CSV table of N, CA and C and ligand atoms in Angstrom, one decimal:
chain,number,residue,atom,x,y,z
A,1,UNK,N,49.7,-56.7,98.0
A,1,UNK,CA,48.8,-57.8,98.0
A,1,UNK,C,47.8,-58.5,99.8
A,2,UNK,N,48.5,-58.1,101.0
A,2,UNK,CA,48.0,-58.3,101.7
A,2,UNK,C,47.3,-56.6,102.3
A,3,UNK,N,47.5,-55.9,102.4
A,3,UNK,CA,46.4,-54.6,102.5
A,3,UNK,C,45.4,-54.8,101.0
A,4,UNK,N,45.1,-55.4,100.7
A,4,UNK,CA,44.1,-55.0,99.5
A,4,UNK,C,43.2,-56.5,99.5
A,5,UNK,N,44.0,-57.5,100.7
A,5,UNK,CA,43.0,-58.1,101.4
A,5,UNK,C,42.5,-58.3,102.7
A,6,UNK,N,43.2,-57.3,103.9
A,6,UNK,CA,42.6,-56.5,104.8
A,6,UNK,C,41.7,-55.6,104.1
A,7,UNK,N,41.7,-55.1,103.4
A,7,UNK,CA,40.8,-54.2,103.3
A,7,UNK,C,39.1,-55.0,102.2
A,8,UNK,N,39.4,-55.9,102.0
A,8,UNK,CA,38.2,-56.6,101.5
A,8,UNK,C,37.5,-57.2,102.5
A,9,UNK,N,38.8,-58.0,103.8
A,9,UNK,CA,38.0,-58.9,104.6
A,9,UNK,C,37.5,-57.4,105.9
A,10,UNK,N,38.1,-56.1,105.6
A,10,UNK,CA,37.4,-55.3,106.5
A,10,UNK,C,35.8,-55.1,105.8
A,11,UNK,N,35.7,-54.8,105.2
A,11,UNK,CA,34.3,-54.5,103.7
A,11,UNK,C,33.3,-55.6,104.0
A,12,UNK,N,34.0,-57.1,104.4
A,12,UNK,CA,32.9,-57.7,103.9
A,12,UNK,C,32.5,-58.0,105.4
A,13,UNK,N,33.6,-57.6,106.8
A,13,UNK,CA,33.1,-57.9,108.0
A,13,UNK,C,31.9,-56.3,108.4
A,14,UNK,N,32.5,-55.4,107.2
A,14,UNK,CA,31.6,-54.4,107.8
A,14,UNK,C,30.3,-54.9,107.5
A,15,UNK,N,29.9,-55.5,106.2
A,15,UNK,CA,28.9,-55.9,105.7
A,15,UNK,C,27.6,-56.6,106.7
A,16,UNK,N,28.7,-57.7,106.6
A,16,UNK,CA,27.9,-58.5,107.9
A,16,UNK,C,27.6,-58.0,108.9
A,17,UNK,N,28.3,-56.9,109.4
A,17,UNK,CA,27.7,-56.2,110.5
A,17,UNK,C,26.2,-55.6,110.3
A,18,UNK,N,26.5,-55.0,109.5
A,18,UNK,CA,25.2,-53.9,109.2
A,18,UNK,C,24.2,-55.0,108.9
A,19,UNK,N,24.7,-56.2,108.3
A,19,UNK,CA,23.8,-57.0,108.0
A,19,UNK,C,22.8,-57.6,109.7
A,20,UNK,N,23.1,-57.6,110.5
A,20,UNK,CA,23.2,-57.8,111.6
A,20,UNK,C,22.5,-56.7,112.2
A,21,UNK,N,22.6,-55.6,112.4
A,21,UNK,CA,21.2,-54.4,113.0
A,21,UNK,C,19.9,-55.2,113.6
A,22,UNK,N,20.1,-54.5,114.2
A,22,UNK,CA,18.2,-55.0,115.1
A,22,UNK,C,17.3,-54.6,115.7
A,23,UNK,N,16.1,-55.2,115.4
A,23,UNK,CA,15.0,-53.6,116.1
A,23,UNK,C,14.2,-54.2,116.8
A,24,UNK,N,13.4,-53.6,118.0
A,24,UNK,CA,12.3,-53.9,118.9
A,24,UNK,C,11.2,-54.5,118.0
A,25,UNK,N,10.5,-54.6,117.8
A,25,UNK,CA,8.9,-54.7,117.4
A,25,UNK,C,8.2,-55.0,118.1
A,26,UNK,N,6.7,-54.5,118.4
A,26,UNK,CA,6.2,-55.1,119.7
A,26,UNK,C,4.6,-55.0,118.9
A,27,UNK,N,4.1,-56.2,118.9
A,27,UNK,CA,2.5,-56.2,118.2
A,27,UNK,C,1.7,-55.7,119.8
A,28,UNK,N,0.9,-54.7,119.8
A,28,UNK,CA,0.7,-54.2,121.0
A,28,UNK,C,-1.1,-54.7,121.3
A,29,UNK,N,-1.9,-54.3,122.5
A,29,UNK,CA,-2.9,-55.1,123.1
A,29,UNK,C,-4.2,-55.6,122.0
A,30,UNK,N,-4.1,-54.0,121.1
A,30,UNK,CA,-5.5,-53.8,120.4
A,30,UNK,C,-5.2,-54.5,119.1
A,31,UNK,N,-3.5,-54.8,118.5
A,31,UNK,CA,-3.4,-55.9,117.6
A,31,UNK,C,-3.7,-56.9,117.8
A,32,UNK,N,-3.1,-57.5,119.7
A,32,UNK,CA,-3.5,-58.7,119.5
A,32,UNK,C,-5.1,-59.3,119.6
A,33,UNK,N,-5.7,-58.3,120.3
A,33,UNK,CA,-7.2,-58.7,120.4
A,33,UNK,C,-8.2,-58.6,118.9
A,34,UNK,N,-7.5,-57.8,117.9
A,34,UNK,CA,-7.7,-58.0,116.6
A,34,UNK,C,-7.4,-59.6,115.3
A,35,UNK,N,-6.5,-59.8,116.1
A,35,UNK,CA,-6.0,-61.3,115.8
A,35,UNK,C,-5.3,-60.5,114.3
A,36,UNK,N,-4.1,-59.5,114.7
A,36,UNK,CA,-3.3,-59.3,113.6
A,36,UNK,C,-1.8,-59.5,114.0
A,37,UNK,N,-1.9,-61.0,114.3
A,37,UNK,CA,-0.2,-60.5,115.3
A,37,UNK,C,-0.1,-61.6,113.9
A,38,UNK,N,-0.6,-62.9,113.4
A,38,UNK,CA,0.3,-63.4,111.7
A,38,UNK,C,0.3,-62.4,110.8
A,39,UNK,N,-0.9,-61.3,110.9
A,39,UNK,CA,-0.6,-60.4,109.6
A,39,UNK,C,0.5,-59.4,109.0
A,40,UNK,N,0.7,-59.3,110.7
A,40,UNK,CA,2.4,-58.6,111.2
A,40,UNK,C,3.2,-58.9,111.0
A,41,UNK,N,3.5,-60.1,111.9
A,41,UNK,CA,5.0,-61.4,111.5
A,41,UNK,C,5.1,-61.1,110.5
A,42,UNK,N,4.3,-62.1,109.1
A,42,UNK,CA,4.3,-62.1,108.3
A,42,UNK,C,4.8,-60.7,107.4
A,43,UNK,N,4.5,-59.6,107.8
A,43,UNK,CA,5.2,-58.7,106.6
A,43,UNK,C,6.5,-58.5,106.9
A,44,UNK,N,7.5,-58.6,108.1
A,44,UNK,CA,8.5,-58.7,108.6
A,44,UNK,C,9.3,-60.3,107.9
A,45,UNK,N,8.5,-60.8,107.7
A,45,UNK,CA,9.0,-62.6,107.6
A,45,UNK,C,9.3,-62.3,105.6
A,46,UNK,N,8.1,-61.8,105.6
A,46,UNK,CA,8.2,-61.6,103.8
A,46,UNK,C,9.4,-60.8,103.2
A,47,UNK,N,9.3,-59.9,104.0
A,47,UNK,CA,10.5,-59.1,103.8
A,47,UNK,C,12.1,-59.5,103.6
A,48,UNK,N,12.2,-60.1,104.1
A,48,UNK,CA,13.3,-61.2,104.5
A,48,UNK,C,13.8,-60.4,105.7
A,49,UNK,N,13.5,-60.4,106.3
A,49,UNK,CA,14.4,-59.9,107.8
A,49,UNK,C,13.9,-61.5,109.0
A,50,UNK,N,15.1,-61.5,109.8
A,50,UNK,CA,15.6,-63.0,110.5
A,50,UNK,C,14.7,-62.5,111.7
A,51,UNK,N,13.7,-63.2,112.3
A,51,UNK,CA,13.1,-63.5,113.7
A,51,UNK,C,14.3,-63.7,114.3
A,52,UNK,N,15.0,-62.7,115.6
A,52,UNK,CA,15.8,-63.2,116.5
A,52,UNK,C,15.0,-63.9,118.1
A,53,UNK,N,13.6,-63.1,118.2
A,53,UNK,CA,13.5,-62.8,119.3
A,53,UNK,C,11.6,-62.9,119.3
A,54,UNK,N,11.0,-63.9,120.1
A,54,UNK,CA,9.6,-62.9,120.3
A,54,UNK,C,9.1,-64.1,121.3
A,55,UNK,N,7.9,-63.4,122.0
A,55,UNK,CA,8.0,-64.1,123.3
A,55,UNK,C,5.3,-63.6,123.3
A,56,UNK,N,5.0,-64.2,124.0
A,56,UNK,CA,3.4,-63.5,124.3
A,56,UNK,C,3.1,-63.1,125.7
A,57,UNK,N,3.2,-62.5,126.3
A,57,UNK,CA,3.3,-62.0,127.7
A,57,UNK,C,2.3,-60.6,127.9
A,58,UNK,N,1.8,-60.4,129.0
A,58,UNK,CA,1.0,-59.2,129.6
A,58,UNK,C,1.7,-58.4,130.2
A,59,UNK,N,2.6,-57.4,129.8
A,59,UNK,CA,3.2,-56.8,130.6
A,59,UNK,C,3.1,-56.0,131.6
A,60,UNK,N,4.1,-55.8,132.4
A,60,UNK,CA,3.4,-55.1,134.1
A,60,UNK,C,3.6,-53.5,133.5
A,61,UNK,N,2.4,-52.8,134.6
A,61,UNK,CA,3.1,-50.8,134.2
A,61,UNK,C,4.5,-50.9,134.4
A,62,UNK,N,5.5,-51.0,135.7
A,62,UNK,CA,6.7,-51.1,135.3
A,62,UNK,C,7.7,-51.0,133.9
A,63,UNK,N,7.4,-52.2,134.1
A,63,UNK,CA,7.8,-52.3,132.6
A,63,UNK,C,7.5,-51.2,131.3
A,64,UNK,N,6.3,-51.4,130.8
A,64,UNK,CA,5.8,-50.5,130.6
A,64,UNK,C,6.6,-48.7,130.4
A,65,UNK,N,6.2,-47.9,131.6
A,65,UNK,CA,6.9,-47.2,132.1
A,65,UNK,C,8.2,-47.0,131.3
A,66,UNK,N,9.6,-48.0,131.9
A,66,UNK,CA,10.8,-48.2,131.6
A,66,UNK,C,10.5,-47.9,130.3
A,67,UNK,N,9.9,-48.9,129.0
A,67,UNK,CA,9.8,-48.7,127.7
A,67,UNK,C,9.6,-47.6,127.4
A,68,UNK,N,8.6,-46.5,128.3
A,68,UNK,CA,7.8,-45.3,127.9
A,68,UNK,C,8.7,-43.9,128.2
A,69,UNK,N,9.6,-44.0,128.7
A,69,UNK,CA,10.3,-43.4,129.7
A,69,UNK,C,10.4,-42.1,129.2
A,70,UNK,N,10.8,-41.7,127.8
A,70,UNK,CA,11.0,-40.9,127.4
A,70,UNK,C,9.8,-39.8,127.2
A,71,UNK,N,8.5,-40.8,127.3
A,71,UNK,CA,7.4,-40.3,127.3
A,71,UNK,C,7.1,-39.3,128.6
A,72,UNK,N,7.5,-39.6,129.4
A,72,UNK,CA,6.8,-39.6,130.8
A,72,UNK,C,6.3,-38.2,131.4
A,73,UNK,N,6.6,-37.1,130.8
A,73,UNK,CA,6.1,-36.1,131.2
A,73,UNK,C,5.0,-35.6,130.0
A,74,UNK,N,4.2,-36.1,129.1
A,74,UNK,CA,3.6,-36.4,128.2
A,74,UNK,C,2.2,-36.3,128.8
A,75,UNK,N,1.2,-35.6,128.2
A,75,UNK,CA,-0.6,-35.9,129.0
A,75,UNK,C,-0.8,-37.3,128.7
A,76,UNK,N,-0.5,-37.8,127.2
A,76,UNK,CA,-1.1,-38.7,127.2
A,76,UNK,C,-0.4,-39.9,127.9
A,77,UNK,N,0.6,-40.0,128.6
A,77,UNK,CA,1.6,-40.7,128.9
A,77,UNK,C,0.2,-41.9,129.8
A,78,UNK,N,-0.2,-41.4,131.1
A,78,UNK,CA,-0.9,-42.6,131.7
A,78,UNK,C,-2.4,-43.5,131.0
A,79,UNK,N,-2.5,-42.3,129.9
A,79,UNK,CA,-3.6,-43.2,128.8
A,79,UNK,C,-2.4,-44.1,128.2
A,80,UNK,N,-1.5,-43.8,128.1
A,80,UNK,CA,-1.0,-45.1,127.0
A,80,UNK,C,-0.1,-46.2,127.8
A,81,UNK,N,0.3,-46.1,129.2
A,81,UNK,CA,0.4,-47.3,129.9
A,81,UNK,C,-0.7,-47.8,129.8
A,82,UNK,N,-1.8,-47.1,130.3
A,82,UNK,CA,-2.9,-48.2,130.6
A,82,UNK,C,-3.6,-49.0,129.6
A,83,UNK,N,-3.1,-48.5,128.2
A,83,UNK,CA,-3.6,-48.9,126.6
A,83,UNK,C,-2.4,-50.5,126.9
A,84,UNK,N,-1.1,-50.2,127.1
A,84,UNK,CA,-0.2,-51.2,126.9
A,84,UNK,C,-0.2,-52.0,127.6
A,85,UNK,N,-1.0,-52.0,129.0
A,85,UNK,CA,-1.7,-53.2,130.5
A,85,UNK,C,-2.5,-53.7,130.0
A,86,UNK,N,-3.5,-53.6,129.4
A,86,UNK,CA,-5.0,-53.8,128.9
A,86,UNK,C,-5.4,-54.9,128.0
A,87,UNK,N,-3.8,-56.0,127.9
A,87,UNK,CA,-4.0,-56.8,127.4
A,87,UNK,C,-2.5,-57.4,127.0
A,88,UNK,N,-2.7,-58.9,126.4
A,88,UNK,CA,-1.0,-59.5,126.3
A,88,UNK,C,-0.4,-58.9,124.7
A,89,UNK,N,0.6,-59.0,125.0
A,89,UNK,CA,1.4,-58.3,124.0
A,89,UNK,C,2.8,-59.6,123.5
A,90,UNK,N,2.7,-58.8,122.1
A,90,UNK,CA,3.3,-59.9,120.8
A,90,UNK,C,5.3,-59.2,121.0
A,91,UNK,N,6.3,-59.0,121.6
A,91,UNK,CA,7.2,-58.4,121.5
A,91,UNK,C,8.4,-59.2,120.7
A,92,UNK,N,9.5,-58.8,120.2
A,92,UNK,CA,9.9,-59.4,119.2
A,92,UNK,C,11.0,-58.4,119.2
A,93,UNK,N,12.3,-59.6,118.5
A,93,UNK,CA,13.5,-58.7,117.8
A,93,UNK,C,13.7,-59.3,116.8
A,94,UNK,N,14.2,-58.7,115.6
A,94,UNK,CA,13.8,-58.9,114.2
A,94,UNK,C,15.2,-57.9,113.4
A,95,UNK,N,16.3,-58.9,112.8
A,95,UNK,CA,17.5,-58.0,112.2
A,95,UNK,C,17.6,-58.4,110.8
A,96,UNK,N,18.7,-57.1,110.5
A,96,UNK,CA,18.6,-57.4,108.8
A,96,UNK,C,19.0,-55.7,108.9
A,97,UNK,N,19.1,-56.2,108.2
A,97,UNK,CA,19.8,-54.7,106.9
A,97,UNK,C,19.3,-52.9,107.0
A,98,UNK,N,19.2,-52.1,108.0
A,98,UNK,CA,19.0,-50.8,107.7
A,98,UNK,C,17.7,-51.6,108.3
A,99,UNK,N,17.3,-52.5,109.5
A,99,UNK,CA,16.0,-53.0,109.6
A,99,UNK,C,14.8,-51.9,110.9
A,100,UNK,N,16.1,-51.0,111.0
A,100,UNK,CA,15.9,-49.8,112.2
A,100,UNK,C,14.6,-48.6,111.3
A,101,UNK,N,15.3,-48.6,110.3
A,101,UNK,CA,14.8,-47.9,109.4
A,101,UNK,C,13.9,-48.7,108.4
A,102,UNK,N,13.9,-49.0,107.5
A,102,UNK,CA,13.1,-49.9,107.2
A,102,UNK,C,11.6,-50.1,108.0
A,103,UNK,N,12.0,-50.8,109.2
A,103,UNK,CA,11.3,-51.4,110.0
A,103,UNK,C,10.1,-50.1,110.5
A,104,UNK,N,10.5,-48.9,111.0
A,104,UNK,CA,9.6,-47.9,110.8
A,104,UNK,C,8.8,-47.2,110.2
A,105,UNK,N,9.6,-47.2,108.2
A,105,UNK,CA,8.4,-47.1,107.0
A,105,UNK,C,7.8,-48.1,107.3
A,106,UNK,N,7.9,-49.6,107.5
A,106,UNK,CA,6.6,-50.9,107.0
A,106,UNK,C,5.5,-49.9,108.5
A,107,UNK,N,5.7,-49.6,109.4
A,107,UNK,CA,4.7,-49.5,110.1
A,107,UNK,C,3.9,-48.2,110.2
A,108,UNK,N,4.8,-47.0,109.5
A,108,UNK,CA,4.0,-46.1,109.0
A,108,UNK,C,3.6,-44.6,109.9
A,109,UNK,N,3.7,-43.2,109.7
A,109,UNK,CA,3.6,-43.1,110.5
A,109,UNK,C,2.4,-43.0,112.3
A,110,UNK,N,3.5,-42.4,113.4
A,110,UNK,CA,2.6,-42.6,114.6
A,110,UNK,C,1.4,-42.2,114.6
A,111,UNK,N,0.7,-41.3,113.9
A,111,UNK,CA,-1.0,-41.2,113.4
A,111,UNK,C,-1.0,-41.8,112.5
A,112,UNK,N,-2.1,-43.3,113.0
A,112,UNK,CA,-2.5,-43.8,111.5
A,112,UNK,C,-3.6,-42.4,110.3
A,113,UNK,N,-3.4,-41.4,110.8
A,113,UNK,CA,-4.3,-40.9,109.8
A,113,UNK,C,-3.1,-39.9,108.9
A,114,UNK,N,-2.2,-40.3,109.4
A,114,UNK,CA,-1.3,-39.5,108.5
A,114,UNK,C,-0.4,-41.2,107.7
A,115,UNK,N,-0.8,-42.2,108.1
A,115,UNK,CA,0.2,-43.5,107.8
A,115,UNK,C,0.4,-43.9,106.3
A,116,UNK,N,0.6,-44.3,105.8
A,116,UNK,CA,0.3,-44.0,103.7
A,116,UNK,C,-0.3,-45.3,104.3
A,117,UNK,N,-1.1,-45.6,103.2
A,117,UNK,CA,-2.2,-47.2,102.8
A,117,UNK,C,-0.5,-47.9,102.3
A,118,UNK,N,-0.5,-49.3,102.6
A,118,UNK,CA,0.3,-50.0,102.2
A,118,UNK,C,0.9,-49.9,103.8
A,119,UNK,N,1.5,-49.2,104.5
A,119,UNK,CA,1.7,-49.5,105.9
A,119,UNK,C,1.1,-50.5,106.6
A,120,UNK,N,1.5,-50.7,108.0
A,120,UNK,CA,1.2,-51.6,108.9
A,120,UNK,C,-0.1,-50.5,109.5
A,121,UNK,N,0.3,-49.8,109.7
A,121,UNK,CA,-0.6,-48.6,110.0
A,121,UNK,C,-1.8,-47.9,109.4
A,122,UNK,N,-1.6,-47.4,108.1
A,122,UNK,CA,-2.2,-46.6,107.4
A,122,UNK,C,-3.0,-48.1,106.9
A,123,UNK,N,-2.9,-49.8,106.5
A,123,UNK,CA,-3.8,-50.8,106.3
A,123,UNK,C,-4.7,-51.3,107.7
A,124,UNK,N,-4.3,-51.0,108.7
A,124,UNK,CA,-5.0,-52.2,110.3
A,124,UNK,C,-5.5,-51.0,111.0
A,125,UNK,N,-5.4,-49.9,111.0
A,125,UNK,CA,-6.0,-48.6,112.1
A,125,UNK,C,-6.0,-47.2,111.8
A,126,UNK,N,-6.9,-46.7,112.4
A,126,UNK,CA,-7.5,-45.4,112.3
A,126,UNK,C,-7.1,-44.1,113.6
A,127,UNK,N,-6.5,-44.6,115.0
A,127,UNK,CA,-6.2,-43.4,115.7
A,127,UNK,C,-5.4,-44.0,116.3
A,128,UNK,N,-3.9,-42.6,116.9
A,128,UNK,CA,-2.9,-43.0,117.4
A,128,UNK,C,-3.0,-43.7,118.8
A,129,UNK,N,-3.5,-43.5,119.3
A,129,UNK,CA,-3.9,-44.4,120.4
A,129,UNK,C,-4.3,-45.7,120.9
A,130,UNK,N,-4.9,-46.1,119.6
A,130,UNK,CA,-4.2,-47.6,118.9
A,130,UNK,C,-3.9,-47.7,118.0
A,131,UNK,N,-2.6,-47.8,118.0
A,131,UNK,CA,-1.9,-47.8,116.6
A,131,UNK,C,-1.4,-49.1,116.6
A,132,UNK,N,-1.5,-49.9,117.2
A,132,UNK,CA,-1.7,-51.8,117.4
A,132,UNK,C,-0.2,-52.0,117.3
A,133,UNK,N,1.0,-51.3,117.0
A,133,UNK,CA,2.7,-51.6,117.1
A,133,UNK,C,3.7,-50.8,117.2
A,134,UNK,N,4.6,-50.9,117.6
A,134,UNK,CA,5.3,-50.4,118.7
A,134,UNK,C,6.6,-50.7,117.5
A,135,UNK,N,7.6,-49.9,117.1
A,135,UNK,CA,9.3,-49.8,116.5
A,135,UNK,C,10.2,-49.1,117.1
A,136,UNK,N,11.4,-49.5,117.3
A,136,UNK,CA,12.4,-48.9,117.5
A,136,UNK,C,12.5,-47.5,116.4
A,137,UNK,N,13.1,-46.3,117.1
A,137,UNK,CA,13.1,-45.1,116.2
A,137,UNK,C,14.8,-45.5,116.3
A,138,UNK,N,15.9,-46.0,116.4
A,138,UNK,CA,17.1,-45.9,116.2
A,138,UNK,C,17.7,-47.2,116.8
A,139,UNK,N,19.1,-47.3,116.0
A,139,UNK,CA,20.0,-48.1,116.3
A,139,UNK,C,19.9,-47.8,118.1
A,140,UNK,N,20.4,-47.0,118.4
A,140,UNK,CA,20.4,-47.1,120.3
A,140,UNK,C,19.4,-47.8,121.0
A,141,UNK,N,18.5,-46.7,120.7
A,141,UNK,CA,16.5,-47.2,121.4
A,141,UNK,C,16.6,-48.2,121.0
A,142,UNK,N,16.5,-48.8,119.9
A,142,UNK,CA,16.4,-50.5,119.5
A,142,UNK,C,17.1,-51.6,120.8
A,143,UNK,N,18.2,-51.4,120.6
A,143,UNK,CA,19.5,-51.7,121.3
A,143,UNK,C,18.6,-51.8,123.2
A,144,UNK,N,18.7,-50.7,123.5
A,144,UNK,CA,17.9,-50.3,125.0
A,144,UNK,C,16.9,-51.0,124.9
A,145,UNK,N,16.1,-51.0,124.3
A,145,UNK,CA,14.5,-52.0,124.1
A,145,UNK,C,14.6,-53.5,124.5
A,146,UNK,N,15.6,-53.7,123.7
A,146,UNK,CA,15.9,-55.4,123.3
A,146,UNK,C,16.5,-55.5,124.7
A,147,UNK,N,16.9,-55.1,125.1
A,147,UNK,CA,17.6,-55.3,126.9
A,147,UNK,C,16.6,-55.3,128.0
A,148,UNK,N,15.6,-54.4,127.4
A,148,UNK,CA,14.7,-54.3,128.6
A,148,UNK,C,13.6,-55.3,128.5
A,149,UNK,N,13.2,-56.3,127.6
A,149,UNK,CA,12.2,-57.3,126.9
A,149,UNK,C,12.8,-58.7,127.3
A,150,UNK,N,14.2,-58.7,126.9
A,150,UNK,CA,14.0,-59.6,126.3
A,150,UNK,C,16.1,-60.2,127.0
A,151,UNK,N,16.1,-61.3,127.7
A,151,UNK,CA,17.3,-61.6,128.4
A,151,UNK,C,18.0,-62.1,127.5
A,152,UNK,N,19.7,-62.3,127.8
A,152,UNK,CA,20.7,-63.0,126.2
A,152,UNK,C,20.1,-64.1,125.6
A,153,UNK,N,19.9,-65.2,126.2
A,153,UNK,CA,19.1,-66.7,126.4
A,153,UNK,C,18.0,-66.1,125.4
A,154,UNK,N,17.3,-65.3,125.0
A,154,UNK,CA,15.9,-65.6,124.0
A,154,UNK,C,16.5,-64.8,122.8
A,155,UNK,N,17.5,-64.6,122.5
A,155,UNK,CA,18.3,-64.5,121.4
A,155,UNK,C,18.8,-65.9,120.8
A,156,UNK,N,17.9,-65.9,120.0
A,156,UNK,CA,18.3,-67.1,119.4
A,156,UNK,C,19.5,-67.1,117.7
A,157,UNK,N,20.6,-67.5,118.3
A,157,UNK,CA,21.3,-67.6,117.3
A,157,UNK,C,21.1,-68.9,115.9
A,158,UNK,N,20.7,-68.1,114.7
A,158,UNK,CA,20.7,-69.6,113.6
A,158,UNK,C,20.5,-68.9,112.3
A,159,UNK,N,20.7,-69.9,111.5
A,159,UNK,CA,21.4,-69.1,110.3
A,159,UNK,C,20.2,-69.4,109.4
A,160,UNK,N,18.8,-68.5,108.4
A,160,UNK,CA,18.2,-68.7,107.9
A,160,UNK,C,18.1,-69.1,106.8
A,161,UNK,N,17.8,-70.6,106.3
A,161,UNK,CA,18.3,-71.3,105.2
A,161,UNK,C,18.8,-70.4,103.7
A,162,UNK,N,18.0,-69.5,103.8
A,162,UNK,CA,17.4,-68.9,102.1
A,162,UNK,C,18.5,-67.2,102.3
A,163,UNK,N,19.5,-67.2,103.0
A,163,UNK,CA,20.2,-66.3,103.5
A,163,UNK,C,21.1,-65.2,102.1
A,164,UNK,N,21.6,-66.7,101.7
A,164,UNK,CA,22.1,-66.4,100.8
A,164,UNK,C,21.0,-66.1,99.3
A,165,UNK,N,20.2,-66.4,99.5
A,165,UNK,CA,19.0,-65.7,98.0
A,165,UNK,C,18.1,-64.2,98.9
A,166,UNK,N,18.9,-63.5,99.8
A,166,UNK,CA,18.1,-61.9,100.5
A,166,UNK,C,19.1,-61.2,100.6
A,167,UNK,N,20.5,-62.1,100.5
A,167,UNK,CA,21.7,-61.1,100.7
A,167,UNK,C,22.4,-61.2,99.2
A,168,UNK,N,22.8,-60.5,98.6
A,168,UNK,CA,23.9,-60.6,97.6
A,168,UNK,C,25.4,-61.1,98.3
B,1,DAT,P1,5.8,-44.0,117.8
B,1,DAT,O1,4.5,-45.0,118.6
B,1,DAT,O2,6.0,-43.9,116.5
B,1,DAT,O3,7.4,-44.1,117.9
B,1,DAT,P2,6.1,-42.3,119.6
B,1,DAT,O4,7.6,-43.3,120.5
B,1,DAT,O5,5.8,-40.3,120.2
B,1,DAT,O6,5.3,-43.1,118.4
B,1,DAT,O7,4.7,-42.4,120.8
B,1,DAT,C1,4.5,-44.0,121.3
B,1,DAT,C2,3.1,-43.9,121.9
B,1,DAT,O8,2.9,-43.3,122.2
B,1,DAT,C3,2.3,-44.2,120.0
B,1,DAT,O9,2.7,-45.0,119.7
B,1,DAT,C4,0.7,-43.9,120.2
B,1,DAT,C5,1.1,-42.7,121.7
B,1,DAT,N1,1.4,-41.6,121.6
B,1,DAT,C6,1.9,-40.5,120.7
B,1,DAT,N2,1.4,-39.1,120.6
B,1,DAT,C7,0.3,-39.2,120.8
B,1,DAT,C8,-0.4,-38.2,121.0
B,1,DAT,N3,-0.7,-36.7,120.6
B,1,DAT,N4,-1.7,-38.6,121.6
B,1,DAT,C9,-1.7,-40.0,121.9
B,1,DAT,N5,-1.0,-40.6,122.0
B,1,DAT,C10,0.3,-40.3,121.3
B,2,MG,MG1,8.7,-44.8,119.5
């Protein structure tokens, strides 16, 4: 009896933790300039993911170089940092079951020429250097990116009223 209760509880808390996976999503300067912030937020909202943090800011090059540190040896790196520093961005944290992987699928392929219709990049942009949105590629990189762009106080703890209509 106690064993089955414990098993149920650990399964339950495992499911709860899975629902709390987080990803870092950011509307890039072209997405902001083109007035696509609302449409992008809408996609994540209507899917059922939970907004945990969001801000509007003009990121400095130091932050952007840290954000894209893994790509620093690539020939497009200086252009990438200049583009990301060319106007304000909207960094966000979204939470939910498999949000990292699903978020990447919602973004579409890195190069919009390969992004399927129905994805954000597939629907709203054309070239890889103007692909309007960033999304973390793994749970570990999401944690790193969230820590880079937000402090603990900016991550809001709240329970959406619809949560029991989104998760069974
Ligand atoms: P993603 O943004 O899909 O995670 P990434 O991390 O490989 O892709 O690259 C980061 C950004 O760098 C990408 O959104 C656009 C730019 N980029 C990637 N490959 C590029 C290339 N071959 N030429 C120009 N820009 C590129
Ligand atoms: Mg990436």
